[in-house]
Every structure is written in C-alpha cells, then in structure tokens.
mmCIF file of N, CA and C in Angstrom:
data_model
loop_
_atom_site.group_PDB
_atom_site.id
_atom_site.type_symbol
_atom_site.label_atom_id
_atom_site.label_comp_id
_atom_site.label_asym_id
_atom_site.label_seq_id
_atom_site.Cartn_x
_atom_site.Cartn_y
_atom_site.Cartn_z
ATOM 1 N N UNK A 28 87.193 99.860 85.740
ATOM 2 C CA UNK A 28 87.566 99.374 87.049
ATOM 3 C C UNK A 28 87.010 97.966 87.226
ATOM 4 N N UNK A 29 87.774 97.146 87.908
ATOM 5 C CA UNK A 29 87.334 95.803 88.240
ATOM 6 C C UNK A 29 86.781 95.784 89.649
ATOM 7 N N UNK A 30 86.318 94.635 90.067
ATOM 8 C CA UNK A 30 85.774 94.499 91.413
ATOM 9 C C UNK A 30 86.499 93.369 92.109
ATOM 10 N N UNK A 31 86.933 93.605 93.353
ATOM 11 C CA UNK A 31 87.617 92.585 94.131
ATOM 12 C C UNK A 31 86.601 91.651 94.762
ATOM 13 N N UNK A 32 87.090 90.614 95.452
ATOM 14 C CA UNK A 32 86.219 89.676 96.153
ATOM 15 C C UNK A 32 85.383 90.383 97.206
ATOM 16 N N UNK A 33 85.914 91.453 97.748
ATOM 17 C CA UNK A 33 85.206 92.194 98.782
ATOM 18 C C UNK A 33 84.279 93.254 98.199
ATOM 19 N N UNK A 34 84.161 93.296 96.886
ATOM 20 C CA UNK A 34 83.233 94.210 96.250
ATOM 21 C C UNK A 34 83.772 95.605 96.005
ATOM 22 N N UNK A 35 85.063 95.831 96.251
ATOM 23 C CA UNK A 35 85.649 97.154 96.026
ATOM 24 C C UNK A 35 86.137 97.281 94.591
ATOM 25 N N UNK A 36 86.044 98.485 94.065
ATOM 26 C CA UNK A 36 86.595 98.752 92.737
ATOM 27 C C UNK A 36 88.112 98.836 92.820
ATOM 28 N N UNK A 37 88.775 98.428 91.769
ATOM 29 C CA UNK A 37 90.217 98.590 91.677
ATOM 30 C C UNK A 37 90.574 98.878 90.224
ATOM 31 N N UNK A 38 91.665 99.589 90.013
ATOM 32 C CA UNK A 38 92.072 99.899 88.638
ATOM 33 C C UNK A 38 92.659 98.667 87.949
ATOM 34 N N UNK A 39 92.096 98.298 86.815
ATOM 35 C CA UNK A 39 92.552 97.114 86.088
ATOM 36 C C UNK A 39 93.913 97.298 85.437
ATOM 37 N N UNK A 40 94.251 98.517 85.068
ATOM 38 C CA UNK A 40 95.498 98.758 84.340
ATOM 39 C C UNK A 40 96.658 99.166 85.250
ATOM 40 N N UNK A 41 96.430 99.229 86.541
ATOM 41 C CA UNK A 41 97.466 99.687 87.462
ATOM 42 C C UNK A 41 98.717 98.814 87.385
ATOM 43 N N UNK A 42 98.566 97.514 87.423
ATOM 44 C CA UNK A 42 99.723 96.610 87.414
ATOM 45 C C UNK A 42 100.597 96.851 86.179
ATOM 46 N N UNK A 43 99.954 96.959 85.033
ATOM 47 C CA UNK A 43 100.695 97.188 83.785
ATOM 48 C C UNK A 43 101.408 98.540 83.808
ATOM 49 N N UNK A 44 100.740 99.547 84.350
ATOM 50 C CA UNK A 44 101.347 100.878 84.424
ATOM 51 C C UNK A 44 102.543 100.884 85.369
ATOM 52 N N UNK A 45 102.437 100.181 86.492
ATOM 53 C CA UNK A 45 103.559 100.135 87.431
ATOM 54 C C UNK A 45 104.768 99.449 86.793
ATOM 55 N N UNK A 46 104.526 98.373 86.080
ATOM 56 C CA UNK A 46 105.620 97.675 85.391
ATOM 57 C C UNK A 46 106.249 98.592 84.349
ATOM 58 N N UNK A 47 105.401 99.341 83.631
ATOM 59 C CA UNK A 47 105.902 100.253 82.603
ATOM 60 C C UNK A 47 106.744 101.372 83.214
ATOM 61 N N UNK A 48 106.322 101.903 84.360
ATOM 62 C CA UNK A 48 107.100 102.939 85.050
ATOM 63 C C UNK A 48 108.486 102.390 85.381
ATOM 64 N N UNK A 49 108.528 101.180 85.919
ATOM 65 C CA UNK A 49 109.812 100.576 86.303
ATOM 66 C C UNK A 49 110.715 100.346 85.094
ATOM 67 N N UNK A 50 110.153 99.766 84.031
ATOM 68 C CA UNK A 50 110.997 99.444 82.881
ATOM 69 C C UNK A 50 111.458 100.705 82.156
ATOM 70 N N UNK A 51 110.599 101.723 82.094
ATOM 71 C CA UNK A 51 111.012 102.985 81.456
ATOM 72 C C UNK A 51 112.119 103.665 82.246
ATOM 73 N N UNK A 52 112.119 103.455 83.559
ATOM 74 C CA UNK A 52 113.173 104.036 84.395
ATOM 75 C C UNK A 52 114.442 103.195 84.335
ATOM 76 N N UNK A 53 114.373 102.040 83.678
ATOM 77 C CA UNK A 53 115.536 101.168 83.546
ATOM 78 C C UNK A 53 115.931 100.501 84.854
ATOM 79 N N UNK A 54 114.936 100.216 85.696
ATOM 80 C CA UNK A 54 115.211 99.645 87.007
ATOM 81 C C UNK A 54 114.761 98.190 87.099
ATOM 82 N N UNK A 55 115.495 97.416 87.868
ATOM 83 C CA UNK A 55 115.063 96.054 88.175
ATOM 84 C C UNK A 55 114.015 96.127 89.277
ATOM 85 N N UNK A 56 113.377 95.025 89.567
ATOM 86 C CA UNK A 56 112.399 95.021 90.655
ATOM 87 C C UNK A 56 113.075 95.333 91.993
ATOM 88 N N UNK A 57 114.266 94.841 92.200
ATOM 89 C CA UNK A 57 114.997 95.138 93.440
ATOM 90 C C UNK A 57 115.331 96.620 93.542
ATOM 91 N N UNK A 58 115.736 97.202 92.424
ATOM 92 C CA UNK A 58 116.093 98.618 92.422
ATOM 93 C C UNK A 58 114.887 99.514 92.678
ATOM 94 N N UNK A 59 113.758 99.197 92.058
ATOM 95 C CA UNK A 59 112.592 100.049 92.281
ATOM 96 C C UNK A 59 112.052 99.858 93.691
ATOM 97 N N UNK A 60 112.226 98.665 94.241
ATOM 98 C CA UNK A 60 111.799 98.432 95.625
ATOM 99 C C UNK A 60 112.513 99.420 96.547
ATOM 100 N N UNK A 61 113.805 99.598 96.335
ATOM 101 C CA UNK A 61 114.568 100.565 97.142
ATOM 102 C C UNK A 61 114.093 101.987 96.894
ATOM 103 N N UNK A 62 113.817 102.318 95.633
ATOM 104 C CA UNK A 62 113.377 103.675 95.268
ATOM 105 C C UNK A 62 112.058 104.057 95.924
ATOM 106 N N UNK A 63 111.141 103.086 96.005
ATOM 107 C CA UNK A 63 109.808 103.394 96.533
ATOM 108 C C UNK A 63 109.640 102.985 97.998
ATOM 109 N N UNK A 64 110.708 102.473 98.606
ATOM 110 C CA UNK A 64 110.668 102.161 100.027
ATOM 111 C C UNK A 64 109.999 100.853 100.392
ATOM 112 N N UNK A 65 110.050 99.885 99.483
ATOM 113 C CA UNK A 65 109.489 98.564 99.753
ATOM 114 C C UNK A 65 110.640 97.646 100.144
ATOM 115 N N UNK A 66 110.509 96.973 101.284
ATOM 116 C CA UNK A 66 111.612 96.154 101.772
ATOM 117 C C UNK A 66 111.692 94.780 101.113
ATOM 118 N N UNK A 67 110.614 94.312 100.550
ATOM 119 C CA UNK A 67 110.580 92.981 99.944
ATOM 120 C C UNK A 67 110.341 93.090 98.440
ATOM 121 N N UNK A 68 111.322 92.698 97.636
ATOM 122 C CA UNK A 68 111.208 92.771 96.187
ATOM 123 C C UNK A 68 110.010 91.978 95.676
ATOM 124 N N UNK A 69 109.620 90.934 96.377
ATOM 125 C CA UNK A 69 108.486 90.112 95.956
ATOM 126 C C UNK A 69 107.201 90.936 95.905
ATOM 127 N N UNK A 70 107.100 91.966 96.738
ATOM 128 C CA UNK A 70 105.922 92.837 96.693
ATOM 129 C C UNK A 70 105.818 93.546 95.346
ATOM 130 N N UNK A 71 106.961 93.967 94.805
ATOM 131 C CA UNK A 71 106.967 94.640 93.500
ATOM 132 C C UNK A 71 106.397 93.693 92.452
ATOM 133 N N UNK A 72 106.811 92.448 92.488
ATOM 134 C CA UNK A 72 106.288 91.453 91.556
ATOM 135 C C UNK A 72 104.778 91.310 91.717
ATOM 136 N N UNK A 73 104.308 91.311 92.948
ATOM 137 C CA UNK A 73 102.870 91.192 93.193
ATOM 138 C C UNK A 73 102.115 92.437 92.718
ATOM 139 N N UNK A 74 102.727 93.604 92.851
ATOM 140 C CA UNK A 74 102.097 94.823 92.315
ATOM 141 C C UNK A 74 101.985 94.729 90.807
ATOM 142 N N UNK A 75 103.040 94.250 90.163
ATOM 143 C CA UNK A 75 103.106 94.220 88.706
ATOM 144 C C UNK A 75 102.259 93.114 88.087
ATOM 145 N N UNK A 76 101.843 92.145 88.884
ATOM 146 C CA UNK A 76 100.967 91.088 88.385
ATOM 147 C C UNK A 76 99.526 91.300 88.835
ATOM 148 N N UNK A 77 99.301 92.331 89.637
ATOM 149 C CA UNK A 77 97.951 92.638 90.091
ATOM 150 C C UNK A 77 97.481 91.814 91.276
ATOM 151 N N UNK A 78 98.389 91.074 91.894
ATOM 152 C CA UNK A 78 98.017 90.253 93.053
ATOM 153 C C UNK A 78 97.854 91.080 94.319
ATOM 154 N N UNK A 79 98.517 92.213 94.362
ATOM 155 C CA UNK A 79 98.422 93.138 95.496
ATOM 156 C C UNK A 79 98.359 94.553 94.971
ATOM 157 N N UNK A 80 97.808 95.440 95.790
ATOM 158 C CA UNK A 80 97.753 96.861 95.467
ATOM 159 C C UNK A 80 98.769 97.591 96.343
ATOM 160 N N UNK A 81 99.534 98.514 95.780
ATOM 161 C CA UNK A 81 100.489 99.263 96.594
ATOM 162 C C UNK A 81 99.776 100.227 97.537
ATOM 163 N N UNK A 82 100.443 100.546 98.626
ATOM 164 C CA UNK A 82 99.912 101.544 99.552
ATOM 165 C C UNK A 82 99.954 102.912 98.873
ATOM 166 N N UNK A 83 99.231 103.864 99.428
ATOM 167 C CA UNK A 83 99.234 105.208 98.852
ATOM 168 C C UNK A 83 100.621 105.838 98.831
ATOM 169 N N UNK A 84 101.429 105.734 99.912
ATOM 170 C CA UNK A 84 102.775 106.311 99.838
ATOM 171 C C UNK A 84 103.640 105.683 98.731
ATOM 172 N N UNK A 85 103.507 104.382 98.532
ATOM 173 C CA UNK A 85 104.268 103.714 97.467
ATOM 174 C C UNK A 85 103.766 104.168 96.105
ATOM 175 N N UNK A 86 102.466 104.267 95.955
ATOM 176 C CA UNK A 86 101.880 104.731 94.705
ATOM 177 C C UNK A 86 102.352 106.149 94.379
ATOM 178 N N UNK A 87 102.422 106.993 95.382
ATOM 179 C CA UNK A 87 102.898 108.361 95.190
ATOM 180 C C UNK A 87 104.354 108.374 94.720
ATOM 181 N N UNK A 88 105.177 107.502 95.280
ATOM 182 C CA UNK A 88 106.589 107.440 94.865
ATOM 183 C C UNK A 88 106.718 106.956 93.423
ATOM 184 N N UNK A 89 105.884 105.992 93.042
ATOM 185 C CA UNK A 89 105.867 105.556 91.638
ATOM 186 C C UNK A 89 105.489 106.734 90.731
ATOM 187 N N UNK A 90 104.465 107.483 91.125
ATOM 188 C CA UNK A 90 104.009 108.608 90.319
ATOM 189 C C UNK A 90 105.111 109.663 90.180
ATOM 190 N N UNK A 91 105.780 109.953 91.268
ATOM 191 C CA UNK A 91 106.866 110.942 91.209
ATOM 192 C C UNK A 91 108.001 110.459 90.324
ATOM 193 N N UNK A 92 108.317 109.177 90.403
ATOM 194 C CA UNK A 92 109.364 108.605 89.561
ATOM 195 C C UNK A 92 108.996 108.734 88.085
ATOM 196 N N UNK A 93 107.718 108.572 87.781
ATOM 197 C CA UNK A 93 107.243 108.665 86.395
ATOM 198 C C UNK A 93 106.978 110.101 85.966
ATOM 199 N N UNK A 94 106.940 111.029 86.919
ATOM 200 C CA UNK A 94 106.650 112.417 86.591
ATOM 201 C C UNK A 94 105.193 112.648 86.248
ATOM 202 N N UNK A 95 104.303 111.888 86.892
ATOM 203 C CA UNK A 95 102.867 112.016 86.639
ATOM 204 C C UNK A 95 102.126 112.115 87.973
ATOM 205 N N UNK A 96 100.860 112.464 87.900
ATOM 206 C CA UNK A 96 100.045 112.457 89.119
ATOM 207 C C UNK A 96 99.594 111.023 89.392
ATOM 208 N N UNK A 97 99.191 110.775 90.613
ATOM 209 C CA UNK A 97 98.688 109.439 90.954
ATOM 210 C C UNK A 97 97.436 109.110 90.146
ATOM 211 N N UNK A 98 96.706 110.138 89.747
ATOM 212 C CA UNK A 98 95.507 109.916 88.931
ATOM 213 C C UNK A 98 95.838 109.138 87.663
ATOM 214 N N UNK A 99 96.952 109.447 87.048
ATOM 215 C CA UNK A 99 97.341 108.780 85.807
ATOM 216 C C UNK A 99 97.554 107.291 86.062
ATOM 217 N N UNK A 100 98.094 106.954 87.214
ATOM 218 C CA UNK A 100 98.337 105.548 87.522
ATOM 219 C C UNK A 100 97.054 104.789 87.826
ATOM 220 N N UNK A 101 96.156 105.411 88.564
ATOM 221 C CA UNK A 101 94.979 104.665 89.027
ATOM 222 C C UNK A 101 93.740 104.808 88.154
ATOM 223 N N UNK A 102 93.727 105.770 87.270
ATOM 224 C CA UNK A 102 92.557 105.963 86.410
ATOM 225 C C UNK A 102 92.788 105.192 85.101
ATOM 226 N N UNK A 103 91.995 104.170 84.895
ATOM 227 C CA UNK A 103 92.143 103.337 83.688
ATOM 228 C C UNK A 103 91.922 104.118 82.398
ATOM 229 N N UNK A 104 91.259 105.249 82.466
ATOM 230 C CA UNK A 104 90.993 106.040 81.268
ATOM 231 C C UNK A 104 92.168 106.926 80.870
ATOM 232 N N UNK A 105 93.115 107.105 81.797
ATOM 233 C CA UNK A 105 94.294 107.941 81.515
ATOM 234 C C UNK A 105 95.486 107.058 81.170
ATOM 235 N N UNK A 106 96.274 107.526 80.213
ATOM 236 C CA UNK A 106 97.451 106.773 79.781
ATOM 237 C C UNK A 106 98.718 107.423 80.290
ATOM 238 N N UNK A 107 99.734 106.613 80.506
ATOM 239 C CA UNK A 107 101.053 107.146 80.839
ATOM 240 C C UNK A 107 101.587 107.891 79.628
ATOM 241 N N UNK A 108 102.222 109.035 79.833
ATOM 242 C CA UNK A 108 102.818 109.725 78.686
ATOM 243 C C UNK A 108 103.976 108.902 78.114
ATOM 244 N N UNK A 109 104.216 109.087 76.845
ATOM 245 C CA UNK A 109 105.311 108.336 76.189
ATOM 246 C C UNK A 109 106.650 108.900 76.543
#
C-alpha cells in the first residue's frame, strides 16, 4: 500500500487492475463509465492512472463485472484471475 498526501493508505495496484478489468471486458472508457454508473468518462481515465480513487459503489460494480470480490481489486497481494 502507498500513502497519500493526507497520510492514508491506498492500494498501489488498483489503477492497473481497473484498467485490466475494462480491457478484458473489451470495453472502452466510455462504455465502462456507463456500466459502472460514472457520468464523466474522464473519471475512468483518472481511476486508471491512479489520480483518483473510485467510490465504493463504483468499485463494487467493477468487481462484479470482473467476477471477483472487491478484496481482489484493493488488496495489492491478490491478483486478478486470468
């Protein structure tokens, strides 16, 4: 886990995992934005570059799309299944 400016821990691999979920599903950033209920496609880009963290409801939708628990997405020690 990394540490933000405010001293909170955050998952370092989350951005990469979110991008992998989207690409494995064969979706564009605009398409996944609709799937997870995000109105601005730019937010998806920020999630995938680690500039922003998704809300819990969005994270849950990503997990359901990938068929995994949210733990797999946020725990750097767990890998996405192939």
